[in-house]
């Protein structure tokens, strides 16, 4: 099968096209013909080797962390899926590799694709949808009326988390560019902070939850907009000991992760709030819950641009260099503009020229 992989950790030049043997599904596995996959910041971090201590992959490694496709074979113990089913998933962290024509996925990590979405739209969702659900529902347990701050509201996680937080009944603030303010308001933001001209720390106070997608100085300042007892949940900050335990890390690694997050946890304690690091996990049952919300029209995908599979490296570069203006970058195996319905909401247009791999991009630009 055709893939895009790395043979050693490195920068964007390390990614190359290569032929690999077709995967052999186990008894509980489903073999999926991939129709579309999406690009995530996690792909760059894995490629760079940022997680090689905690996620010791064997090289060569096929990249890619979520997909939509069709079941072409099932293992002898599979009960939840049949050949021909349309599915989507974020494979388990130990079994990534969606920048390929085929992948074998454990049935428990898989869900039926939302009927209302095309393959490209569905492929944009699993990782960001599960991240949002596990942060806001599972860990934060957001309640109606609570105040939630979601950073980078026009990003992949942000565009989904805003909609989910609104559905949960929260009062939602976000950071975004002024150009993307109409989009994030449509998606659920009650308050939009222009990160280029305004300081969210000076404007927000008394928040219950912060979903941090940026880390660094943003994380530090986020601790100070929370009310006592509030929570910062970060997907970009330093890992903590709880994450190490979830990984089953040895005592030395647990101690190292504890040390990495010590400063942040100490600052949180001084503010009377809590900090936790989230590395989302694959979960087919949670995806099923999210599918119901998507097909009910509660949450919709936001796709910035679609590239053909042959331009996977260009798709990664486009996303990594910040040229994506809102939502996700998707890779389609047999590319064609296949949105089932016209773009929804203000600020969307259809690109008329077939000579570019983009098919739907936000008109508003950061």
Short mmCIF file of C-alpha atoms in Angstrom, two decimals:
data_model
loop_
_atom_site.label_atom_id
_atom_site.label_comp_id
_atom_site.label_asym_id
_atom_site.label_seq_id
_atom_site.Cartn_x
_atom_site.Cartn_y
_atom_site.Cartn_z
CA UNK A 1 0.00 0.00 0.00
CA UNK A 2 1.04 3.64 -0.48
CA UNK A 3 1.96 5.58 2.65
CA UNK A 4 3.68 8.68 3.96
CA UNK A 5 6.17 7.81 6.68
CA UNK A 6 9.36 8.71 8.51
CA UNK A 7 12.43 6.49 8.79
CA UNK A 8 14.05 8.76 11.38
CA UNK A 9 12.91 11.65 13.51
CA UNK A 10 13.48 15.06 11.99
CA UNK A 11 11.91 18.11 10.37
CA UNK A 12 9.41 18.19 7.50
CA UNK A 13 12.03 16.82 5.09
CA UNK A 14 11.93 13.50 6.97
CA UNK A 15 8.45 12.69 5.61
CA UNK A 16 8.44 10.70 2.38
CA UNK A 17 6.17 8.56 0.24
CA UNK A 18 6.82 4.82 0.46
CA UNK A 19 5.27 1.45 -0.23
CA UNK A 20 4.52 -0.71 2.83
CA UNK A 21 2.96 -4.16 3.20
CA UNK A 22 -0.80 -4.19 3.65
CA UNK A 23 -1.72 -4.54 7.34
CA UNK A 24 -2.93 -7.91 8.62
CA UNK A 25 -5.96 -7.44 10.91
CA UNK A 26 -6.10 -9.43 14.15
CA UNK A 27 -9.16 -11.20 15.53
CA UNK A 28 -10.63 -8.02 17.04
CA UNK A 29 -9.47 -5.71 14.24
CA UNK A 30 -11.25 -4.04 11.37
CA UNK A 31 -9.34 -3.37 8.15
CA UNK A 32 -10.34 0.04 6.79
CA UNK A 33 -9.78 1.42 3.31
CA UNK A 34 -8.96 5.04 4.09
CA UNK A 35 -10.82 7.65 2.06
CA UNK A 36 -9.60 10.71 3.96
CA UNK A 37 -7.35 11.64 6.88
CA UNK A 38 -6.64 14.93 8.60
CA UNK A 39 -3.52 16.76 9.73
CA UNK A 40 -3.01 17.52 13.43
CA UNK A 41 -0.24 19.26 15.41
CA UNK A 42 0.37 15.85 16.98
CA UNK A 43 1.71 14.68 13.60
CA UNK A 44 4.47 17.29 13.70
CA UNK A 45 5.40 16.49 17.30
CA UNK A 46 5.64 12.78 16.56
CA UNK A 47 7.68 13.46 13.41
CA UNK A 48 10.06 15.71 15.34
CA UNK A 49 10.56 13.10 18.07
CA UNK A 50 8.99 15.25 20.79
CA UNK A 51 7.19 12.21 22.21
CA UNK A 52 9.78 9.52 21.53
CA UNK A 53 10.47 9.01 25.25
CA UNK A 54 6.83 8.43 26.16
CA UNK A 55 5.70 6.97 22.83
CA UNK A 56 8.58 4.77 21.65
CA UNK A 57 7.47 4.00 18.10
CA UNK A 58 9.35 1.57 15.91
CA UNK A 59 10.67 3.16 12.74
CA UNK A 60 9.80 3.38 9.90
CA UNK A 61 6.54 4.90 11.13
CA UNK A 62 3.50 5.81 9.05
CA UNK A 63 2.14 9.15 10.26
CA UNK A 64 -1.48 10.23 10.67
CA UNK A 65 -3.89 10.18 13.62
CA UNK A 66 -7.46 10.18 12.33
CA UNK A 67 -9.44 8.97 9.33
CA UNK A 68 -12.71 8.18 7.61
CA UNK A 69 -13.12 5.20 5.34
CA UNK A 70 -14.87 1.94 4.51
CA UNK A 71 -14.52 -1.47 6.16
CA UNK A 72 -13.02 -4.00 3.74
CA UNK A 73 -12.27 -6.89 6.12
CA UNK A 74 -13.11 -7.87 9.70
CA UNK A 75 -11.38 -10.15 12.17
CA UNK A 76 -12.95 -13.38 13.42
CA UNK A 77 -14.03 -11.83 16.75
CA UNK A 78 -15.42 -8.56 15.39
CA UNK A 79 -19.10 -8.04 16.27
CA UNK A 80 -19.66 -4.30 15.85
CA UNK A 81 -18.91 -3.79 12.16
CA UNK A 82 -19.41 -5.43 8.77
CA UNK A 83 -17.69 -5.15 5.42
CA UNK A 84 -18.97 -2.07 3.61
CA UNK A 85 -19.63 0.01 6.73
CA UNK A 86 -18.55 3.64 6.54
CA UNK A 87 -16.50 4.43 9.65
CA UNK A 88 -14.27 7.04 11.27
CA UNK A 89 -11.74 6.86 14.07
CA UNK A 90 -8.73 8.12 15.92
CA UNK A 91 -6.69 4.91 16.20
CA UNK A 92 -5.03 4.01 19.48
CA UNK A 93 -1.80 5.94 20.11
CA UNK A 94 0.20 2.74 19.57
CA UNK A 95 -1.42 2.01 16.21
CA UNK A 96 -1.38 5.29 14.32
CA UNK A 97 -0.74 5.49 10.58
CA UNK A 98 -3.65 7.06 8.71
CA UNK A 99 -1.55 8.66 5.98
CA UNK A 100 -1.93 5.39 4.08
CA UNK A 101 -4.36 3.51 1.89
CA UNK A 102 -5.23 0.92 4.56
CA UNK A 103 -5.12 0.56 8.34
CA UNK A 104 -6.11 -2.13 10.85
CA UNK A 105 -8.00 -0.69 13.85
CA UNK A 106 -9.36 -2.40 16.97
CA UNK A 107 -13.15 -2.46 16.78
CA UNK A 108 -13.46 -0.69 20.15
CA UNK A 109 -11.71 2.39 18.76
CA UNK A 110 -14.01 2.68 15.73
CA UNK A 111 -17.42 4.27 15.14
CA UNK A 112 -19.84 4.48 12.24
CA UNK A 113 -19.32 7.67 10.25
CA UNK A 114 -21.92 10.41 10.74
CA UNK A 115 -24.43 9.95 7.96
CA UNK A 116 -24.68 13.70 7.40
CA UNK A 117 -20.99 14.14 6.60
CA UNK A 118 -18.78 13.36 3.64
CA UNK A 119 -15.59 11.37 4.16
CA UNK A 120 -13.46 14.53 4.12
CA UNK A 121 -15.64 16.22 6.72
CA UNK A 122 -15.75 13.14 8.94
CA UNK A 123 -11.97 12.67 8.75
CA UNK A 124 -11.48 16.15 10.17
CA UNK A 125 -13.17 15.29 13.47
CA UNK A 126 -12.09 12.22 15.48
CA UNK A 127 -8.99 13.57 17.25
CA UNK A 128 -10.35 17.05 17.95
CA UNK A 129 -13.79 15.72 18.84
CA UNK A 130 -12.42 13.21 21.35
CA UNK A 131 -10.05 15.83 22.78
CA UNK A 132 -12.95 18.22 23.33
CA UNK A 133 -15.21 15.55 24.84
CA UNK A 134 -12.55 14.20 27.18
CA UNK A 135 -11.62 17.70 28.32
CA UNK A 136 -15.06 19.26 28.74
CA UNK A 137 -17.35 16.31 29.50
CA UNK A 138 -15.16 13.62 31.02
CA UNK A 139 -12.64 15.70 32.98
CA UNK A 140 -14.16 19.15 33.53
CA UNK A 141 -17.77 17.91 33.74
CA UNK A 142 -18.99 21.27 32.44
CA UNK A 143 -22.39 22.30 33.81
CA UNK A 144 -24.93 24.78 32.42
CA UNK A 145 -24.06 28.35 33.36
CA UNK A 146 -20.39 27.72 34.03
CA UNK A 147 -17.85 30.06 32.44
CA UNK A 148 -15.45 28.32 30.05
CA UNK A 149 -12.46 29.83 28.22
CA UNK A 150 -11.29 27.99 25.10
CA UNK A 151 -8.06 29.24 23.57
CA UNK A 152 -7.53 29.44 19.78
CA UNK A 153 -11.20 29.14 18.97
CA UNK A 154 -10.63 29.03 15.20
CA UNK A 155 -8.20 26.11 15.43
CA UNK A 156 -9.00 22.43 14.99
CA UNK A 157 -9.77 21.70 18.65
CA UNK A 158 -11.22 25.16 19.22
CA UNK A 159 -13.85 25.02 16.48
CA UNK A 160 -15.20 21.75 17.90
CA UNK A 161 -14.83 22.62 21.60
CA UNK A 162 -16.73 25.90 21.17
CA UNK A 163 -19.74 24.04 19.77
CA UNK A 164 -19.60 21.36 22.43
CA UNK A 165 -19.32 23.91 25.27
CA UNK A 166 -22.31 25.81 23.89
CA UNK A 167 -24.29 22.55 23.74
CA UNK A 168 -23.40 21.89 27.39
CA UNK A 169 -24.90 25.24 28.34
CA UNK A 170 -21.70 27.07 29.24
CA UNK A 171 -20.94 30.76 28.90
CA UNK A 172 -18.02 30.60 26.49
CA UNK A 173 -15.09 32.93 25.85
CA UNK A 174 -12.36 32.37 23.29
CA UNK A 175 -9.24 33.93 21.85
CA UNK A 176 -9.07 34.46 18.09
CA UNK A 177 -8.10 37.02 15.48
CA UNK A 178 -10.53 39.84 14.74
CA UNK A 179 -10.98 38.40 11.26
CA UNK A 180 -12.22 35.10 12.69
CA UNK A 181 -14.52 36.68 15.28
CA UNK A 182 -17.72 36.14 13.21
CA UNK A 183 -16.90 32.45 12.76
CA UNK A 184 -16.16 31.72 16.43
CA UNK A 185 -19.26 33.64 17.53
CA UNK A 186 -21.33 31.50 15.19
CA UNK A 187 -19.75 28.38 16.66
CA UNK A 188 -20.67 29.33 20.22
CA UNK A 189 -18.42 32.04 21.67
CA UNK A 190 -20.20 34.63 23.83
CA UNK A 191 -16.99 36.63 24.30
CA UNK A 192 -14.21 36.93 21.71
CA UNK A 193 -10.80 38.28 22.70
CA UNK A 194 -8.66 39.54 19.82
CA UNK A 195 -5.35 37.99 20.83
CA UNK A 196 -3.42 40.45 18.67
CA UNK A 197 -4.83 43.58 20.29
CA UNK A 198 -6.19 42.51 23.66
CA UNK A 199 -4.89 40.71 26.77
CA UNK A 200 -7.38 38.08 27.87
CA UNK A 201 -5.95 38.12 31.41
CA UNK A 202 -6.98 41.77 31.78
CA UNK A 203 -10.49 41.19 30.41
CA UNK A 204 -11.61 37.88 31.90
CA UNK A 205 -12.13 36.84 35.51
CA UNK A 206 -13.98 34.24 37.55
CA UNK A 207 -13.89 31.42 35.01
CA UNK A 208 -14.60 27.82 35.99
CA UNK A 209 -12.69 26.05 33.20
CA UNK A 210 -9.91 26.88 30.76
CA UNK A 211 -9.12 24.57 27.84
CA UNK A 212 -5.54 25.48 26.94
CA UNK A 213 -4.41 24.56 23.44
CA UNK A 214 -1.31 26.79 23.32
CA UNK A 215 0.80 26.26 26.46
CA UNK A 216 3.67 28.54 27.48
CA UNK A 217 2.80 32.08 28.54
CA UNK A 218 -0.85 31.55 27.63
CA UNK A 219 -1.08 28.67 30.10
CA UNK A 220 0.56 30.71 32.84
CA UNK A 221 -1.87 33.60 32.35
CA UNK A 222 -4.84 31.24 32.15
CA UNK A 223 -4.32 30.20 35.76
CA UNK A 224 -5.10 33.76 36.81
CA UNK A 225 -8.49 34.09 35.09
CA UNK A 226 -9.97 31.19 37.07
CA UNK A 227 -12.07 31.52 40.18
CA UNK A 228 -10.95 29.53 43.28
CA UNK A 229 -11.46 25.84 42.58
CA UNK A 230 -11.28 26.36 38.82
CA UNK A 231 -9.48 24.02 36.43
CA UNK A 232 -7.01 24.44 33.59
CA UNK A 233 -6.95 21.44 31.27
CA UNK A 234 -4.08 21.67 28.80
CA UNK A 235 -3.21 19.71 25.67
CA UNK A 236 -0.08 21.81 25.12
CA UNK A 237 1.41 22.28 28.59
CA UNK A 238 3.90 20.10 30.45
CA UNK A 239 2.83 16.48 31.12
CA UNK A 240 2.16 15.50 34.72
CA UNK A 241 2.43 12.41 36.90
CA UNK A 242 -1.20 11.42 36.29
CA UNK A 243 -0.51 11.24 32.57
CA UNK A 244 2.59 9.15 33.27
CA UNK A 245 0.49 6.72 35.31
CA UNK A 246 -2.07 6.47 32.49
CA UNK A 247 0.79 5.53 30.16
CA UNK A 248 2.04 2.91 32.58
CA UNK A 249 5.40 4.71 32.68
CA UNK A 250 8.18 3.49 34.92
CA UNK A 251 8.93 5.35 38.19
CA UNK A 252 11.81 7.29 36.66
CA UNK A 253 9.66 8.62 33.82
CA UNK A 254 6.82 9.41 36.22
CA UNK A 255 9.22 11.42 38.36
CA UNK A 256 10.55 13.25 35.30
CA UNK A 257 7.06 14.23 34.15
CA UNK A 258 6.18 15.34 37.65
CA UNK A 259 9.25 17.59 37.59
CA UNK A 260 8.31 19.05 34.19
CA UNK A 261 4.94 20.23 35.48
CA UNK A 262 6.10 21.23 38.98
CA UNK A 263 6.29 24.96 38.28
CA UNK A 264 2.84 25.04 36.66
CA UNK A 265 1.24 22.99 39.42
CA UNK A 266 2.84 25.20 42.07
CA UNK A 267 1.49 28.32 40.38
CA UNK A 268 -1.95 26.71 40.16
CA UNK A 269 -1.90 25.84 43.86
CA UNK A 270 -1.01 29.44 44.76
CA UNK A 271 -4.05 30.60 42.78
CA UNK A 272 -6.30 28.03 44.44
CA UNK A 273 -6.92 26.23 41.13
CA UNK A 274 -5.82 22.96 39.53
CA UNK A 275 -3.79 22.06 36.46
CA UNK A 276 -3.94 18.82 34.48
CA UNK A 277 -2.45 17.64 31.19
CA UNK A 278 -4.65 15.81 28.70
CA UNK A 279 -3.40 13.42 26.03
CA UNK A 280 -6.57 12.21 24.42
CA UNK A 281 -7.24 8.50 24.02
CA UNK A 282 -9.02 6.50 21.35
CA UNK A 283 -12.61 5.61 22.27
CA UNK A 284 -15.20 4.30 19.85
CA UNK A 285 -18.07 4.62 22.33
CA UNK A 286 -17.37 8.30 22.85
CA UNK A 287 -17.22 8.79 19.10
CA UNK A 288 -20.69 7.21 18.89
CA UNK A 289 -21.98 9.80 21.38
CA UNK A 290 -20.40 12.56 19.31
CA UNK A 291 -21.87 11.14 16.09
CA UNK A 292 -25.36 11.62 17.51
CA UNK A 293 -24.63 15.30 18.17
CA UNK A 294 -23.18 15.74 14.68
CA UNK A 295 -26.08 14.07 12.88
CA UNK A 296 -28.52 16.11 14.99
CA UNK A 297 -26.88 19.28 13.67
CA UNK A 298 -25.57 20.35 17.09
CA UNK A 299 -21.94 20.31 15.91
CA UNK A 300 -20.56 20.72 12.41
CA UNK A 301 -17.06 20.30 10.99
CA UNK A 302 -14.94 23.27 9.96
CA UNK A 303 -12.62 22.32 7.10
CA UNK A 304 -10.06 24.84 5.89
CA UNK A 305 -8.64 22.98 2.89
CA UNK A 306 -8.43 19.52 1.31
CA UNK A 307 -5.28 18.21 -0.39
CA UNK A 308 -4.93 15.09 -2.57
CA UNK A 309 -3.02 12.20 -1.02
CA UNK A 310 -0.08 12.81 -3.35
CA UNK A 311 0.37 16.20 -1.68
CA UNK A 312 0.49 14.94 1.90
CA UNK A 313 3.81 16.67 2.55
CA UNK A 314 2.41 19.94 1.21
CA UNK A 315 -0.69 19.51 3.40
CA UNK A 316 1.49 19.07 6.48
CA UNK A 317 3.59 22.10 5.58
CA UNK A 318 0.47 24.20 4.96
CA UNK A 319 -0.89 23.32 8.40
CA UNK A 320 2.43 23.58 10.22
CA UNK A 321 3.33 27.01 8.89
CA UNK A 322 0.04 28.49 10.05
CA UNK A 323 -1.48 29.08 6.63
CA UNK A 324 -4.68 27.29 7.64
CA UNK A 325 -7.04 30.06 8.67
CA UNK A 326 -9.78 28.14 10.49
CA UNK A 327 -10.51 24.50 11.23
CA UNK A 328 -8.79 21.43 9.84
CA UNK A 329 -6.59 20.48 6.91
CA UNK A 330 -7.69 17.22 5.28
CA UNK A 331 -5.98 14.74 2.96
CA UNK A 332 -8.23 12.86 0.51
CA UNK A 333 -7.14 9.57 -1.05
CA UNK A 334 -8.98 10.14 -4.32
CA UNK A 335 -9.38 13.87 -4.19
CA UNK A 336 -12.44 15.63 -5.45
CA UNK A 337 -14.65 18.35 -3.92
CA UNK A 338 -17.34 16.18 -2.36
CA UNK A 339 -19.17 18.24 0.27
CA UNK A 340 -22.71 16.91 0.38
CA UNK A 341 -24.14 20.36 1.12
CA UNK A 342 -22.99 23.95 0.49
CA UNK A 343 -20.82 25.53 3.19
CA UNK A 344 -22.92 26.52 6.18
CA UNK A 345 -22.84 29.82 8.02
CA UNK A 346 -21.35 33.21 7.25
CA UNK A 347 -17.87 33.61 5.92
CA UNK A 348 -17.72 30.51 3.73
CA UNK A 349 -17.20 30.23 0.00
CA UNK A 350 -16.54 27.54 -2.59
CA UNK A 351 -13.29 27.82 -4.52
CA UNK A 352 -14.21 27.87 -8.22
CA UNK A 353 -10.87 26.80 -9.64
CA UNK A 354 -10.24 23.03 -9.89
CA UNK A 355 -6.50 23.61 -10.28
CA UNK A 356 -5.98 24.05 -6.53
CA UNK A 357 -6.45 21.31 -3.93
CA UNK A 358 -8.43 23.68 -1.71
CA UNK A 359 -12.18 23.17 -1.90
CA UNK A 360 -13.69 25.05 1.04
CA UNK A 361 -11.89 27.78 2.90
CA UNK A 362 -13.03 30.43 5.36
CA UNK A 363 -13.35 33.83 3.75
CA UNK A 364 -12.25 35.46 7.00
CA UNK A 365 -8.49 35.31 7.35
CA UNK A 366 -6.34 35.69 10.45
#
